[in-house]
Coordinates of C-alpha atoms in Angstrom, one line a residue:
M1 CA 0.2 0.1 0.1
S2 CA 1.3 3.4 -0.9
V3 CA 1.0 5.8 1.8
L4 CA 1.7 9.3 1.2
S5 CA 2.3 10.2 5.0
R6 CA 5.8 11.8 5.3
Q7 CA 6.2 14.4 2.8
A8 CA 7.2 16.7 5.6
I9 CA 9.7 18.6 3.7
G10 CA 7.6 20.0 1.0
R11 CA 4.5 21.0 2.9
R12 CA 6.6 22.3 6.3
R13 CA 9.4 24.0 4.0
T14 CA 6.7 25.8 2.2
L15 CA 4.9 26.7 5.5
R16 CA 7.9 28.1 6.8
L17 CA 8.6 30.3 3.5
L18 CA 4.9 31.5 3.9
L19 CA 5.4 32.4 7.3
S20 CA 8.5 34.1 7.2
A21 CA 7.8 36.3 3.8
G22 CA 4.2 36.7 4.7
G23 CA 3.1 36.0 8.1
A24 CA 0.6 38.5 8.6
A25 CA -1.2 37.1 5.5
M26 CA -0.9 33.7 6.9
V27 CA -2.8 34.5 10.2
S28 CA -5.2 37.5 8.6
A29 CA -17.3 13.3 10.1
C30 CA -17.5 7.7 8.8
G31 CA -17.9 4.0 8.4
S32 CA -20.7 1.7 10.2
S33 CA -18.0 1.0 13.1
D34 CA -15.0 3.4 13.7
A35 CA -11.7 1.7 13.1
S36 CA -9.4 4.7 14.1
G37 CA -11.1 4.3 18.1
S38 CA -12.1 8.1 17.7
V39 CA -15.1 8.6 19.7
E40 CA -18.2 10.3 18.8
T41 CA -19.6 12.8 20.8
T42 CA -22.4 15.4 20.3
S43 CA -22.3 18.8 21.5
S44 CA -25.2 21.0 22.8
T45 CA -27.1 23.2 20.4
T46 CA -26.1 26.8 20.4
T47 CA -28.1 29.3 17.8
T48 CA -27.3 32.8 17.5
T49 CA -29.2 35.5 15.5
N50 CA -27.2 38.3 13.9
T51 CA -29.6 41.1 12.7
T52 CA -28.6 44.0 10.7
T53 CA -30.2 47.0 9.5
T54 CA -29.6 48.7 6.2
S55 CA -31.1 51.6 4.5
T56 CA -31.4 51.9 0.7
T57 CA -33.0 55.0 -1.0
G58 CA -34.7 55.8 2.3
T59 CA -36.5 52.3 2.8
T60 CA -35.1 50.6 5.7
S61 CA -35.0 46.8 5.6
T62 CA -33.7 44.1 8.2
S63 CA -32.1 40.9 7.3
S64 CA -31.4 38.1 10.0
E65 CA -29.0 35.5 9.7
S66 CA -28.7 32.7 12.4
C67 CA -26.0 30.1 12.9
V68 CA -25.8 26.6 15.1
T69 CA -22.7 25.4 16.5
D70 CA -21.7 22.4 14.5
P71 CA -21.8 19.0 16.5
T72 CA -18.5 17.1 16.9
E73 CA -18.9 13.6 15.0
T74 CA -16.4 10.6 14.5
N75 CA -13.6 11.1 11.9
G76 CA -14.5 7.6 11.1
P77 CA -11.8 4.8 10.1
Y78 CA -10.6 6.7 6.9
P79 CA -9.6 10.2 8.0
A80 CA -5.7 10.3 6.6
D81 CA -5.1 12.9 9.5
G82 CA -2.2 11.1 11.2
S83 CA -5.0 9.5 13.7
N84 CA -4.8 6.0 12.6
S85 CA -2.3 3.7 10.6
V86 CA -2.6 1.2 7.6
N87 CA -0.2 -2.0 8.0
G88 CA 1.6 -0.3 10.3
S89 CA 2.3 3.2 8.6
V90 CA 0.5 6.1 9.9
V91 CA -1.7 7.8 7.2
N92 CA -1.4 11.5 7.1
A93 CA -2.3 13.3 4.1
L94 CA -2.3 16.5 5.6
D95 CA 1.4 16.6 5.8
D96 CA 1.8 16.0 2.1
N97 CA 2.7 19.0 -0.4
G98 CA -0.1 19.2 -2.6
I99 CA -2.8 18.7 0.0
V100 CA -3.9 22.6 0.0
R101 CA -6.1 22.8 -3.4
A102 CA -9.7 23.9 -4.4
D103 CA -10.2 21.0 -6.9
I104 CA -10.1 17.6 -5.3
R105 CA -11.4 15.4 -7.8
S106 CA -7.8 14.1 -9.1
S107 CA -4.8 12.7 -6.9
F108 CA -1.7 14.8 -6.3
G109 CA 2.1 14.0 -5.8
T110 CA 3.1 10.7 -7.2
A111 CA -0.4 9.4 -7.9
S112 CA -2.6 10.5 -10.9
G113 CA -5.8 9.1 -11.1
T114 CA -9.1 11.3 -11.1
A115 CA -12.5 10.2 -9.4
A116 CA -15.4 9.6 -11.8
G117 CA -18.8 11.2 -10.7
I118 CA -21.2 14.2 -11.0
Y119 CA -19.7 17.7 -10.6
M120 CA -20.2 18.9 -7.1
Q121 CA -19.1 22.6 -5.9
L122 CA -19.5 23.0 -2.2
T123 CA -18.5 26.4 -0.4
I124 CA -18.2 26.2 3.4
T125 CA -18.5 29.4 5.6
V126 CA -17.1 28.9 8.9
V127 CA -18.5 31.4 11.7
N128 CA -18.0 32.1 15.3
V129 CA -21.6 31.7 17.0
N130 CA -20.3 33.4 20.1
S131 CA -19.7 36.6 18.1
G132 CA -22.8 37.1 16.5
C133 CA -22.1 34.6 13.6
A134 CA -19.0 36.5 12.4
P135 CA -16.9 35.2 9.7
L136 CA -13.7 33.4 10.7
A137 CA -11.0 34.2 8.1
G138 CA -7.6 32.3 7.8
Y139 CA -9.4 29.0 9.4
A140 CA -8.2 25.8 7.4
V141 CA -10.8 23.3 6.6
Y142 CA -9.9 19.8 5.5
L143 CA -12.5 18.1 3.5
W144 CA -12.6 14.3 2.4
H145 CA -15.5 11.9 1.3
C146 CA -16.1 8.5 -0.4
T147 CA -16.0 7.9 -4.5
R148 CA -19.4 7.1 -6.0
D149 CA -18.8 3.6 -5.4
G150 CA -18.4 4.3 -1.5
Q151 CA -14.5 3.8 -1.3
Y152 CA -12.0 5.8 0.3
S153 CA -8.6 6.8 -1.4
L154 CA -5.3 5.7 0.7
Y155 CA -7.3 2.9 2.2
D156 CA -9.8 1.1 0.0
I157 CA -7.7 2.7 -3.0
P158 CA -4.2 2.7 -1.6
G159 CA -2.6 4.3 -4.8
E160 CA -4.9 7.2 -4.9
N161 CA -5.4 10.4 -2.7
Y162 CA -8.0 12.2 -4.6
L163 CA -11.3 13.6 -2.8
R164 CA -9.3 15.1 -0.1
G165 CA -8.2 18.4 0.2
V166 CA -7.2 21.5 2.4
G167 CA -8.5 25.2 2.2
V168 CA -8.2 28.5 3.7
T169 CA -11.4 30.5 4.9
D170 CA -11.4 34.1 3.3
A171 CA -12.1 37.3 4.8
N172 CA -15.8 36.4 4.5
G173 CA -15.2 33.0 6.3
Q174 CA -15.6 31.0 3.2
V175 CA -13.8 28.4 1.1
T176 CA -14.7 26.4 -1.8
F177 CA -14.1 22.8 -3.1
I178 CA -14.5 21.1 -6.3
S179 CA -15.6 17.4 -6.2
I180 CA -17.9 15.0 -7.4
F181 CA -21.2 14.0 -5.6
P182 CA -20.3 11.1 -2.9
G183 CA -21.8 7.8 -3.2
C184 CA -23.9 6.0 -0.7
Y185 CA -22.6 2.8 1.0
A186 CA -24.2 0.2 3.3
G187 CA -24.9 1.3 6.7
R188 CA -24.5 5.1 6.3
Y189 CA -26.5 8.0 4.9
P190 CA -24.5 10.0 2.1
H191 CA -22.3 12.2 4.0
I192 CA -18.9 14.5 3.6
H193 CA -16.4 14.5 6.2
F194 CA -14.5 17.7 7.6
E195 CA -12.3 19.0 9.8
V196 CA -11.5 22.9 11.1
Y197 CA -7.9 24.1 11.9
P198 CA -7.5 27.5 13.6
S199 CA -4.7 28.0 10.7
L200 CA -3.0 26.5 7.6
A201 CA 0.3 26.6 9.6
R202 CA -1.4 24.1 12.4
A203 CA -3.5 22.0 9.6
T204 CA -0.5 19.4 9.8
T205 CA -2.1 16.6 12.2
Y206 CA -5.3 15.8 13.7
A207 CA -4.3 16.9 17.0
N208 CA -4.6 20.3 16.2
R209 CA -8.1 20.4 15.0
V210 CA -11.1 22.5 16.5
L211 CA -13.7 20.6 15.0
T212 CA -14.5 17.4 13.4
S213 CA -18.0 16.9 12.0
Q214 CA -19.8 15.6 8.9
L215 CA -22.2 16.9 6.4
A216 CA -25.5 15.2 5.4
M217 CA -26.1 15.5 1.6
P218 CA -29.6 17.0 0.6
T219 CA -32.2 14.0 0.0
A220 CA -33.4 15.2 -3.3
A221 CA -29.8 15.7 -4.8
C222 CA -29.2 12.1 -3.8
T223 CA -32.4 10.8 -5.3
A224 CA -31.4 12.4 -8.7
V225 CA -27.9 11.6 -8.5
Y226 CA -28.1 7.9 -7.7
A227 CA -30.5 7.4 -10.4
T228 CA -27.7 7.6 -13.0
S229 CA -26.0 4.7 -14.1
G230 CA -22.8 5.5 -12.7
Y231 CA -24.0 5.5 -9.2
T232 CA -25.9 2.2 -9.2
S233 CA -24.4 0.6 -6.1
S234 CA -25.7 3.8 -3.9
R235 CA -29.4 3.3 -5.2
S236 CA -30.4 0.3 -3.0
N237 CA -28.2 1.7 0.0
F238 CA -29.9 5.1 -0.1
S239 CA -33.3 3.6 -0.2
S240 CA -32.8 2.0 3.1
T241 CA -31.2 4.8 5.4
T242 CA -32.4 8.5 6.7
T243 CA -30.5 10.9 8.9
A244 CA -32.8 9.4 11.6
N245 CA -31.5 5.7 11.3
D246 CA -27.9 6.8 10.5
N247 CA -25.3 5.9 13.4
V248 CA -23.6 9.3 13.3
F249 CA -26.4 11.8 12.4
G250 CA -29.3 9.9 14.4
D251 CA -28.9 11.4 17.8
N252 CA -28.5 15.2 16.5
T253 CA -31.5 17.6 16.8
A254 CA -33.3 18.8 14.0
A255 CA -31.7 22.1 14.1
Q256 CA -28.1 20.5 14.1
I257 CA -29.1 18.2 10.9
A258 CA -30.5 21.4 9.1
A259 CA -27.2 23.1 9.8
M260 CA -25.5 20.3 8.6
T261 CA -27.2 19.8 5.0
P262 CA -26.2 22.0 2.4
A263 CA -28.3 24.2 0.3
M264 CA -27.9 22.7 -2.9
T265 CA -29.0 23.6 -6.5
G266 CA -28.4 22.0 -10.0
D267 CA -29.1 18.9 -11.9
I268 CA -27.0 15.7 -13.0
T269 CA -26.2 17.4 -16.3
N270 CA -24.4 20.4 -15.0
G271 CA -23.6 19.4 -11.9
F272 CA -24.3 20.9 -8.2
T273 CA -23.7 23.7 -6.3
G274 CA -23.9 24.0 -2.7
S275 CA -23.3 26.0 0.4
V276 CA -23.2 25.2 4.2
T277 CA -22.4 27.5 7.2
V278 CA -20.3 25.9 9.8
G279 CA -20.7 27.2 13.3
L280 CA -17.8 27.2 15.9
A281 CA -18.1 28.3 19.6
I282 CA -14.9 30.4 19.7

């Protein structure tokens, strides 16, 4: 098995250069059983509403934005964040040169494969629920998910590292990933894993994460995608699972599930575009 776990020189050298040359800019959730030994816990729900009033051409309008503290979930058996090993070797894609990217459909480094599937673009907004849903800039988000056949790179597919990537939130607290719509495998509701780190410099090992959680894929989009020929294996699996009977999402509140489900538009021809807000209690 090829494990891309120790390419520390390229990644860390790049970080040192970035920190020395532009330090100011740097600063300014899986299987039916958890083979990694991670413990799944669910945090209490905190909802914050941020109300703003604007005046345009003499007309005053009020808009209200609310955010929910995302619950902590298991990182599952396939995180590749340094928390588990395969065949005696620690699997840590976070320390690999090339992991920081927006388009995660293809592998990086010495691997060269590309994951097949329906196009998906996902924008994540990271906010502070303790500060009126204020955006958190400069936070690193590590995102990973399974293929359309329900497999994970570096584990089920040891020669590839696709469908994994790290991005940094901008001034609006946003980071966007381009990927494929994930499949649905037996025992789990369709989902995407992610971890949030306080900075890119600290996004090199799971020990520095401030949140590990998962996103639940929208039911309507799943129904449309899994009706296509490329997702045949997902169709029957999806028909027998819901967020309520899922072993990860099942103990969350309705407000948490709503917050963990991206708003998504699109179709199977043009792909899907989604957005979701992730709340941290900082």
